[in-house]
Amino acid sequence: MSDASPEHDDVLIRALIGRAAYLADEGTPDDYRSLYTHDATWTFGADTQTGVDEIVAATRRRRAGGTSGPGTATRHLVVPLHVTVEGDAATAVSYFLFFCDTTSTPVVRVFGVYTDELTRTAEGWRIRRRVSRAG
């Protein structure tokens, strides 16, 4: 789909992962549609959302419950550690920190690892599978 270099793809994938963290804190749930493929899965522990509609719905529930998003005094910090590009597919491993109480003395609520499988689409790189693991 593209003749971009692996180095350029690496930059685009790291930017996508960073945008995902930003949108978790500042975006709308529907903004997630620009991050994930229509058939994406996101697993955290025993919970898996299948398809971008379920991912968006889960984000709406977190927002409604005050767990994350605008006005919750929470923030995500994500550091992509390793990106491997093979043609139109890629994998990325990132460490993440989820902070609460960011308007006073921030506290780490969760430290974990994202393992992402990505695919190049006509719209650019998208996450096809995300596994989040605490610890």
Short mmCIF file of C-alpha atoms in Angstrom, two decimals, residues 2-135:
data_model
loop_
_atom_site.label_atom_id
_atom_site.label_comp_id
_atom_site.label_asym_id
_atom_site.label_seq_id
_atom_site.Cartn_x
_atom_site.Cartn_y
_atom_site.Cartn_z
CA SER A 2 2.94 2.31 0.51
CA ASP A 3 6.56 2.61 -0.46
CA ALA A 4 7.43 4.37 2.80
CA SER A 5 10.64 3.30 4.49
CA PRO A 6 10.56 1.20 7.67
CA GLU A 7 12.04 4.19 9.50
CA HIS A 8 9.18 6.43 8.36
CA ASP A 9 6.65 3.74 9.31
CA ASP A 10 8.28 3.52 12.75
CA VAL A 11 7.71 7.26 13.24
CA LEU A 12 4.08 7.01 12.08
CA ILE A 13 3.38 4.07 14.40
CA ARG A 14 4.95 5.80 17.41
CA ALA A 15 2.82 8.88 16.60
CA LEU A 16 -0.31 6.69 16.44
CA ILE A 17 0.46 5.18 19.85
CA GLY A 18 1.03 8.67 21.27
CA ARG A 19 -2.21 9.92 19.74
CA ALA A 20 -4.06 7.00 21.33
CA ALA A 21 -2.80 8.10 24.76
CA TYR A 22 -3.75 11.72 24.10
CA LEU A 23 -7.24 10.81 22.86
CA ALA A 24 -7.78 8.64 25.94
CA ASP A 25 -7.29 11.78 28.01
CA GLU A 26 -8.63 14.57 25.81
CA GLY A 27 -10.54 13.14 22.86
CA THR A 28 -14.05 11.85 22.38
CA PRO A 29 -14.87 8.13 22.38
CA ASP A 30 -15.61 8.32 18.65
CA ASP A 31 -12.07 9.61 18.04
CA TYR A 32 -10.95 6.03 18.73
CA ARG A 33 -12.31 5.13 15.29
CA SER A 34 -9.25 6.86 13.81
CA LEU A 35 -6.92 4.57 15.79
CA TYR A 36 -8.33 1.06 15.37
CA THR A 37 -9.35 -1.16 12.47
CA HIS A 38 -13.08 -1.95 12.24
CA ASP A 39 -12.39 -5.52 13.47
CA ALA A 40 -9.82 -4.62 16.15
CA THR A 41 -9.63 -6.33 19.53
CA TRP A 42 -8.48 -4.82 22.82
CA THR A 43 -7.81 -7.11 25.76
CA PHE A 44 -7.07 -6.10 29.34
CA GLY A 45 -7.09 -8.97 31.80
CA ALA A 46 -10.18 -11.10 31.24
CA ASP A 47 -11.99 -8.32 29.36
CA THR A 48 -11.86 -8.18 25.55
CA GLN A 49 -13.64 -5.75 23.28
CA THR A 50 -14.06 -6.99 19.72
CA GLY A 51 -14.60 -4.48 16.94
CA VAL A 52 -14.19 -0.73 17.01
CA ASP A 53 -17.84 -0.27 18.05
CA GLU A 54 -17.22 -2.26 21.26
CA ILE A 55 -13.98 -0.37 21.89
CA VAL A 56 -15.84 2.95 21.54
CA ALA A 57 -18.67 1.70 23.79
CA ALA A 58 -16.18 0.64 26.48
CA THR A 59 -14.56 4.06 26.27
CA ARG A 60 -17.99 5.68 26.73
CA ARG A 61 -18.53 3.54 29.85
CA ARG A 62 -15.16 4.57 31.31
CA ARG A 63 -16.03 8.22 30.63
CA ALA A 64 -19.50 7.88 32.17
CA GLY A 65 -17.99 6.22 35.24
CA GLY A 66 -15.37 8.94 35.65
CA THR A 67 -12.50 6.47 35.21
CA SER A 68 -10.68 8.39 32.50
CA GLY A 69 -11.07 11.19 30.02
CA PRO A 70 -11.61 14.93 30.21
CA GLY A 71 -12.39 16.26 33.68
CA THR A 72 -11.24 13.13 35.56
CA ALA A 73 -7.76 14.38 36.59
CA THR A 74 -6.19 11.34 34.94
CA ARG A 75 -3.47 11.01 32.31
CA HIS A 76 -1.82 8.30 30.27
CA LEU A 77 1.92 8.28 29.67
CA VAL A 78 2.94 5.78 26.98
CA VAL A 79 6.49 5.04 25.87
CA PRO A 80 6.85 2.92 22.74
CA LEU A 81 9.91 0.77 23.34
CA HIS A 82 10.11 -1.37 20.24
CA VAL A 83 8.47 -1.24 16.81
CA THR A 84 8.96 -3.91 14.15
CA VAL A 85 7.63 -3.28 10.63
CA GLU A 86 7.21 -6.07 8.10
CA GLY A 87 5.56 -4.69 4.99
CA ASP A 88 1.97 -3.70 5.81
CA ALA A 89 2.04 -5.29 9.28
CA ALA A 90 3.83 -4.20 12.43
CA THR A 91 4.14 -4.93 16.11
CA ALA A 92 4.89 -2.51 18.91
CA VAL A 93 5.60 -2.93 22.60
CA SER A 94 5.07 0.05 24.91
CA TYR A 95 5.20 0.69 28.63
CA PHE A 96 2.33 2.74 30.03
CA LEU A 97 1.61 4.61 33.21
CA PHE A 98 -1.91 5.66 34.13
CA PHE A 99 -1.94 8.54 36.59
CA CYS A 100 -4.79 9.79 38.76
CA ASP A 101 -5.00 12.93 40.94
CA THR A 102 -3.09 14.88 38.29
CA THR A 103 -4.35 18.26 39.55
CA SER A 104 -2.68 17.75 42.94
CA THR A 105 -0.03 15.09 43.59
CA PRO A 106 -0.19 12.58 40.75
CA VAL A 107 -0.35 8.92 41.72
CA VAL A 108 0.39 5.98 39.43
CA ARG A 109 -2.79 3.90 39.35
CA VAL A 110 -1.53 1.34 36.83
CA PHE A 111 1.82 0.50 35.29
CA GLY A 112 1.72 -1.91 32.39
CA VAL A 113 2.62 -3.04 28.92
CA TYR A 114 0.78 -2.61 25.64
CA THR A 115 1.50 -5.16 22.94
CA ASP A 116 0.05 -3.91 19.68
CA GLU A 117 -0.38 -5.53 16.30
CA LEU A 118 -0.88 -2.91 13.61
CA THR A 119 -1.82 -2.89 9.96
CA ARG A 120 -1.37 -0.35 7.23
CA THR A 121 -4.72 0.79 5.81
CA ALA A 122 -5.66 3.26 3.10
CA GLU A 123 -6.04 5.82 5.93
CA GLY A 124 -2.66 5.00 7.48
CA TRP A 125 -1.50 2.73 10.29
CA ARG A 126 -4.21 1.38 12.61
CA ILE A 127 -4.16 -0.87 15.67
CA ARG A 128 -5.62 -4.29 14.86
CA ARG A 129 -5.00 -5.93 18.22
CA ARG A 130 -4.01 -4.43 21.57
CA VAL A 131 -3.24 -6.47 24.64
CA SER A 132 -2.83 -4.47 27.86
CA ARG A 133 -1.12 -6.14 30.79
CA ALA A 134 -0.64 -4.60 34.21
CA GLY A 135 2.71 -5.09 35.90
#
